[in-house]
Short mmCIF file of C-alpha atoms in Angstrom, two decimals:
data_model
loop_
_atom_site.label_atom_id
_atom_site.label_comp_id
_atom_site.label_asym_id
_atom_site.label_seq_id
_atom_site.Cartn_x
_atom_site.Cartn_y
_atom_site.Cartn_z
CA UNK H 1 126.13 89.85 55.39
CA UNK H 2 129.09 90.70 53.77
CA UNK H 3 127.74 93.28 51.35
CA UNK H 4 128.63 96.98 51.11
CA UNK H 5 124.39 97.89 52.22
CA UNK H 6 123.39 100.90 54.07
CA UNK H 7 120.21 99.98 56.21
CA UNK H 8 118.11 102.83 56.89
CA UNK H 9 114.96 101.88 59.26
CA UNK H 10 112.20 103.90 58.08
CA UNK H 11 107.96 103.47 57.87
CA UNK H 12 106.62 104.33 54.97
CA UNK H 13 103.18 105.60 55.95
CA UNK H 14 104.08 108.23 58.16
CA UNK H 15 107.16 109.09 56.08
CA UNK H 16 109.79 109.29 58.81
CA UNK H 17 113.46 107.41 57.41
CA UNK H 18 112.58 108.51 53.95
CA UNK H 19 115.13 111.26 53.85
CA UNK H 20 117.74 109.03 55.07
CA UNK H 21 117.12 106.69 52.34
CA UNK H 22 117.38 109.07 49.99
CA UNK H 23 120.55 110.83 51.11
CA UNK H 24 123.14 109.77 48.12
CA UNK H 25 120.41 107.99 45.84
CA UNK H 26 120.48 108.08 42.09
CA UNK H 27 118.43 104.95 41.18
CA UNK H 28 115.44 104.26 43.63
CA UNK H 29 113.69 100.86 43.08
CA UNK H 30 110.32 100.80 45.44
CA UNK H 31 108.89 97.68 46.16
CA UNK H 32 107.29 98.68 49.15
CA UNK H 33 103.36 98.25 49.44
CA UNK H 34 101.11 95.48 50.09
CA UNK H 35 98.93 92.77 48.11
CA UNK H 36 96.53 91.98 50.74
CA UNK H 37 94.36 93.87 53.05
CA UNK H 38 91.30 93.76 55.43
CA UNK H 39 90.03 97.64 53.71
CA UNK H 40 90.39 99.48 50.13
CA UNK H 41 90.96 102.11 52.52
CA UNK H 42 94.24 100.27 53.92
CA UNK H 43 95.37 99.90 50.19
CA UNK H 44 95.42 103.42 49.78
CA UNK H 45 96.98 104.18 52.60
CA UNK H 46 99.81 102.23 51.63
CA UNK H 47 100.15 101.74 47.94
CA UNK H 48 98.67 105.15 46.75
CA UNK H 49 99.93 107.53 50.06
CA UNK H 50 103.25 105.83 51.32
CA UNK H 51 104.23 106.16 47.02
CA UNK H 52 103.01 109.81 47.01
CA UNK H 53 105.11 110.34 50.64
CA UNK H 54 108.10 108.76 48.64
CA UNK H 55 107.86 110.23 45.26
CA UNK H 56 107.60 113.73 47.40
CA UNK H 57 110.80 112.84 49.43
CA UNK H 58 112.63 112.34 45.91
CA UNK H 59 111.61 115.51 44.10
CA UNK H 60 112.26 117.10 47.36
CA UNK H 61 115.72 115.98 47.79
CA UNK H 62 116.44 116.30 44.13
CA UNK H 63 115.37 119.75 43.61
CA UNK H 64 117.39 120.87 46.85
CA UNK H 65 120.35 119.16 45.51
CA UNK H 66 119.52 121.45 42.46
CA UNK H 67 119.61 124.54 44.21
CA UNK H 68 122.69 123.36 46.08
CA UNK H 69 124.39 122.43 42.54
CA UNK H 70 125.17 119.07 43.80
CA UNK H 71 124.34 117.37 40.96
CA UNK H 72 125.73 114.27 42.43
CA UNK H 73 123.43 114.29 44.75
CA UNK H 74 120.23 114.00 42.03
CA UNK H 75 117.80 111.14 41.42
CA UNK H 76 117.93 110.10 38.06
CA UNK H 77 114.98 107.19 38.24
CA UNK H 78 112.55 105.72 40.21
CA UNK H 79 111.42 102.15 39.21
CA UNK H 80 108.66 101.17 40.91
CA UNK H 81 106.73 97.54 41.17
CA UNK H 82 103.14 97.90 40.21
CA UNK H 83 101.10 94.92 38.94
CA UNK H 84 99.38 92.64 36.01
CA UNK H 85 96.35 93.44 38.53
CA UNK H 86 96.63 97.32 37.25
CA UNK H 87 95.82 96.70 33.84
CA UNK H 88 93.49 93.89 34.31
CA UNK H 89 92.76 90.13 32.49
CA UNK H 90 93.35 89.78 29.02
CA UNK H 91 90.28 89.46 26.63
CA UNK H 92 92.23 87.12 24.35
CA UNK H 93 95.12 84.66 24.05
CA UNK H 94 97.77 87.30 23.47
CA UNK H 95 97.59 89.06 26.80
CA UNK H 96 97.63 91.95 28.02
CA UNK H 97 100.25 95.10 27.19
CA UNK H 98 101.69 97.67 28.93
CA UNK H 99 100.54 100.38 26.87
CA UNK H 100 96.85 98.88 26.93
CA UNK H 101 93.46 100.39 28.98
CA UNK H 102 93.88 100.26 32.61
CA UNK H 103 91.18 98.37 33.52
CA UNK H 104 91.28 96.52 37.24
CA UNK H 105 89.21 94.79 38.91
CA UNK H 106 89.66 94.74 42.82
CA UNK H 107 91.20 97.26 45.57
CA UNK H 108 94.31 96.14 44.82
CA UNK H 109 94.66 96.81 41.30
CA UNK H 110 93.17 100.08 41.50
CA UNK H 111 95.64 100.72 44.32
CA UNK H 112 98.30 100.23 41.85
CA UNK H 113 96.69 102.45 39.29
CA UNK H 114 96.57 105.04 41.87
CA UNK H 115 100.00 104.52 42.28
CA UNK H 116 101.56 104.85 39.23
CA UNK H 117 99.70 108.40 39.00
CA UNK H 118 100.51 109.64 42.20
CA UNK H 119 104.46 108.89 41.60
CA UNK H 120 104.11 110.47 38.14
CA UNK H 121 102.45 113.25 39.21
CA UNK H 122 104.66 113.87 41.92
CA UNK H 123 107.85 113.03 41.00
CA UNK H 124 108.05 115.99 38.47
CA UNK H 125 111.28 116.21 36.13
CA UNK H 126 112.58 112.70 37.95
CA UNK H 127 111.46 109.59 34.88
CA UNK H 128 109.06 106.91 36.89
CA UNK H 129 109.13 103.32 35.40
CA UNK H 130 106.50 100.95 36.42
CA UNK H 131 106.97 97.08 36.21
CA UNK H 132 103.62 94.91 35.70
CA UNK H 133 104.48 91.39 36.82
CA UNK H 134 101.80 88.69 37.34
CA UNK H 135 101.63 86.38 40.20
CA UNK H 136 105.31 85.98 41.23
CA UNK H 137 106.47 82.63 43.27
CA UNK H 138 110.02 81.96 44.74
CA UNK H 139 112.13 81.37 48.08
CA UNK H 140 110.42 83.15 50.51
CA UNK H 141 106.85 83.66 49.36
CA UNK H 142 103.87 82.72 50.85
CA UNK H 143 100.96 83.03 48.68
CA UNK H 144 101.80 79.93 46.28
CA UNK H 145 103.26 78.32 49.29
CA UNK H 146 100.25 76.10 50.03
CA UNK H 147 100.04 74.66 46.63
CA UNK H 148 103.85 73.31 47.13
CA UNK H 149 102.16 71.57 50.00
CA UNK H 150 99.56 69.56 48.99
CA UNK H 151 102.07 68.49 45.60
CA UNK H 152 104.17 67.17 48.61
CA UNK H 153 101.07 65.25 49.80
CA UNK H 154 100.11 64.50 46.65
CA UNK H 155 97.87 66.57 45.43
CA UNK H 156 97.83 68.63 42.46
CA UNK H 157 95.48 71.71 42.91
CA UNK H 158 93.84 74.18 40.67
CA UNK H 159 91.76 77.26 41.55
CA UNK H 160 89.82 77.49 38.23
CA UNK H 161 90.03 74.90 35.44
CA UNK H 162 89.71 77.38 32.73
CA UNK H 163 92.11 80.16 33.70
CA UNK H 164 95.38 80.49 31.67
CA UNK H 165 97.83 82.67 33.47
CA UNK H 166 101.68 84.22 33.26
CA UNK H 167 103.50 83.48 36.21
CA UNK H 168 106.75 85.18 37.08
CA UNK H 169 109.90 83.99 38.99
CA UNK H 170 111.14 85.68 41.56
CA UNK H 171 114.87 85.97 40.45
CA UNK H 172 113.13 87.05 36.95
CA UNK H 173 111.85 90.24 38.45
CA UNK H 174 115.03 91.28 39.96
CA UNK H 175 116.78 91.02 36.24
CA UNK H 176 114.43 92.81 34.93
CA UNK H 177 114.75 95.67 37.78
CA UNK H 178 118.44 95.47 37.31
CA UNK H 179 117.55 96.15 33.03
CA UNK H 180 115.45 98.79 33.68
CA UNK H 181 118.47 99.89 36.02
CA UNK H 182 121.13 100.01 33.47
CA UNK H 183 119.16 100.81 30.57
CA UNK H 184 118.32 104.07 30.17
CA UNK H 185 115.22 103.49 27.39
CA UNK H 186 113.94 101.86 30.74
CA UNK H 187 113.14 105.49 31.98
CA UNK H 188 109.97 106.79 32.00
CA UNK H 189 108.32 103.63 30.66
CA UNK H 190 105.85 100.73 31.66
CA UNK H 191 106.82 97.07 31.36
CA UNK H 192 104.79 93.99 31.68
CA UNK H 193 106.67 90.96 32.79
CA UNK H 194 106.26 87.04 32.68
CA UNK H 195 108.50 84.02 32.64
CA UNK H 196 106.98 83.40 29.08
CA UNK H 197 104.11 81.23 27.69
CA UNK H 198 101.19 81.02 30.16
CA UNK H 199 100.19 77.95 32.45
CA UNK H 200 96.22 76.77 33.58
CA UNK H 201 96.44 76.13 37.38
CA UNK H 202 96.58 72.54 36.50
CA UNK H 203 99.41 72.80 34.59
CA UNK H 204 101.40 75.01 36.97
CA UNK H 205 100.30 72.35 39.98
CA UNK H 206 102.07 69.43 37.59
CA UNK H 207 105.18 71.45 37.98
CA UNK H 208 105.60 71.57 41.47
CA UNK H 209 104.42 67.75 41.86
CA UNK H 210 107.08 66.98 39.17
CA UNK H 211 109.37 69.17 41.44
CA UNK H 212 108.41 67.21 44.34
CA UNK H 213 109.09 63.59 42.72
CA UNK H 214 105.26 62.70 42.98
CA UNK H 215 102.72 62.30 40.07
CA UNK H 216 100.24 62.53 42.73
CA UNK H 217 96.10 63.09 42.23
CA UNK H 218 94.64 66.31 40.07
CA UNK H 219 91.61 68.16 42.06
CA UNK H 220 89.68 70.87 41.42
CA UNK H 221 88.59 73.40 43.75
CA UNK H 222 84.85 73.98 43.41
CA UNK H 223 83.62 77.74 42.35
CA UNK H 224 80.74 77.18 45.54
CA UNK H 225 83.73 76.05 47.72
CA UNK H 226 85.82 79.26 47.01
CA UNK H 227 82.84 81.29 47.23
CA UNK H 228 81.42 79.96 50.52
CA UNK H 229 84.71 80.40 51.72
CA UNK H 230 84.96 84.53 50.07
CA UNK H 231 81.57 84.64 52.36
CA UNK H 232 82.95 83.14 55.44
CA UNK H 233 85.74 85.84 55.07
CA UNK H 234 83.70 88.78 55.24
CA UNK H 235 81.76 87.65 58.13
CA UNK H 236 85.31 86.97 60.09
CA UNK H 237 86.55 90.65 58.44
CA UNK H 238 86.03 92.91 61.14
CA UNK H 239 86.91 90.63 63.79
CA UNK H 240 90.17 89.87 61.50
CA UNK H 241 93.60 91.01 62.96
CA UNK H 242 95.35 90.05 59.14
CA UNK H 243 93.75 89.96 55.81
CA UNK H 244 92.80 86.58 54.99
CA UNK H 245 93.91 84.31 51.80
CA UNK H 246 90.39 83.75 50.43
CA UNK H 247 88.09 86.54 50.02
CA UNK H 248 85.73 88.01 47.57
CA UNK H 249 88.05 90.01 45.24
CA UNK H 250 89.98 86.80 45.44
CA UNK H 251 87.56 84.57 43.66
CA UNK H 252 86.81 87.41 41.32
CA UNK H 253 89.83 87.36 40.32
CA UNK H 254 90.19 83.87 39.62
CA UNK H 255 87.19 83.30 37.89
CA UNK H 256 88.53 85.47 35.47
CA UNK H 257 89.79 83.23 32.38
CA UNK H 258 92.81 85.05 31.15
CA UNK H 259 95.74 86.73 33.62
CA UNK H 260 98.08 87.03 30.86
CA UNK H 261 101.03 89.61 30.08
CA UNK H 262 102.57 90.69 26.46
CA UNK H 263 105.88 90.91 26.93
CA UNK H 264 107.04 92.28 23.81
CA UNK H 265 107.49 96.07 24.53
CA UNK H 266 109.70 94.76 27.13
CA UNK H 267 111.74 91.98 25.26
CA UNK H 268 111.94 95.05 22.61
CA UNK H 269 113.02 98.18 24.77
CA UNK H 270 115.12 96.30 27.45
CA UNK H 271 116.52 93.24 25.55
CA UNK H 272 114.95 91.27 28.03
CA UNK H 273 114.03 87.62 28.35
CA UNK H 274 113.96 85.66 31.41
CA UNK H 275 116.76 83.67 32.76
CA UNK H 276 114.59 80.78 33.99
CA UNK H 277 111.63 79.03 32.57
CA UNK H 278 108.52 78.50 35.36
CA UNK H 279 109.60 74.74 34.91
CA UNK H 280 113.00 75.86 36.68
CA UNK H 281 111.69 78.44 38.86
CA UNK H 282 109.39 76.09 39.85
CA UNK H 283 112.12 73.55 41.00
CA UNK H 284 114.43 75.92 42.77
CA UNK H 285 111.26 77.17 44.39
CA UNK H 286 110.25 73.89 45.43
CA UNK H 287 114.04 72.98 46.77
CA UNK H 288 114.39 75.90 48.66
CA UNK H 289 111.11 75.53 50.74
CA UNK H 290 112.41 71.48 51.44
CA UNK H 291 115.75 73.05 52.32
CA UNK H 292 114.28 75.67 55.08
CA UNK H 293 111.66 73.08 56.17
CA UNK H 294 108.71 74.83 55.20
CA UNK H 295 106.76 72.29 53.54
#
């Protein structure tokens, strides 16, 4: 409200609205696509065909503005969010980089992967840039949301005692998008992203239960517990209207011991750090769910 924005209702699997979208576009930043799913198949159609629909409309639109000599009319950049998941855990303590072996290890990471080809592929003469963030928390998300509530009820959680991962803010991610934006060394490239410094599960838990005024009692999720539960889940798949939290690529994932990012390509090429440490995205994170009422 209040803000010179042009909505334009579109669906990105079947394509329809992209044109619209596009109509006066020089910078497009897709963030479109999904992180959970009952199917690699629904992935794909998704993350890997809704990009490829996209990219398409873009080189389409630019190249007829080309014949047209409109050059206003061009797109100069996409900038597209892709994922830590695409490259894969870290086999040591300085993480992983964005120039580094793509090497994923569930649907959804090699949905990404597919994704950043597709777009590249597609997009022709129009510079793609990919940003690699980790697990990303803030107002509105859902996925960490359940470890805000039990620090409210007093208990700090962790998935995997051994894991040491980057964790990105949500207002962290948008500075970055705005860098790659106004930078034009941004084009064309691939950028991992993190708050800085990494955090075990345990660690990240204290923050929210420091957030939430309450010292409160550490607990460990078993590796049987998440499993039985990653088994329950593909029983209840096919019957399954929406893809559930827990499931087998899931726990793979978080047995793994490192999900860590190197940021310095990115602190070097775009001059950027983050704005907020995890400790303060944590607490604004943490305020804004009290203030809406969903913990």
């Amino acid at each position: 409200e209040g803000l010179t924005i042009r909505v334009c209702r579109g669906d990105i699997d079947s394509g329809e609205g992209l044109n619209a979208l596009l109509d006066g576009c020089h910078t497009l930043v897709h963030a479109a696509g999904l992180t959970r799913a009952l199917t690699e198949d629904r992935f794909r159609v998704v993350n890997v065909l809704g990009s490829a629909k996209l990219a398409a409309a873009a080189a389409l639109a630019t190249e007829n503005a080309a014949k047209a000599g409109n050059s206003a009319a061009h797109i100069e950049h996409i900038i597209a969010i892709s994922s830590l998941a695409a490259v894969g855990p870290s086999r040591n303590d300085k993480g992983v980089g964005a120039d580094d072996e793509l090497r994923p290890l569930t649907p959804y990471g090699r949905s990404k992967v597919e994704m950043e080809q597709v777009m590249r592929s597609i997009a022709g003469p129009i510079p793609c840039t990919f940003l690699r963030p980790p697990t990303v928390y803030g107002p509105r998300d859902r996925d960490t949301l359940e470890l805000f509530r039990m620090a409210k009820r007093g208990i700090r959680a962790s998935l995997n005692a051994k894991s040491r991962l980057s964790f990105l803010y949500v207002e962290n991610l948008v500075d970055a998008v705005i860098a790659c934006v106004e930078r034009p060394a941004a084009r064309g490239e691939d950028f991992m992203l993190a708050d800085g410094g990494a955090y075990t599960w345990a660690e990240f838990s204290a923050l929210i239960a420091e957030a939430a005024g309450r010292r409160g009692i550490a607990f460990t999720v078993p590796g049987w517990m998440l499993s039985a539960a990653a088994g329950i889940s593909a029983l209840a798949r096919p019957f399954a209207r929406k893809p559930l939290l827990i499931n087998r690529d899931k726990v793979l994932e978080g047995r793994q011991e490192r999900w860590m990012a190197n940021t310095e390509k990115t602190e070097k090429t775009l001059g950027f750090r983050p704005r907020r440490t995890t400790a303060e995205g944590v607490a604004a994170t943490y305020a804004w769910y009290e203030s809406q009422g969903w913990l």
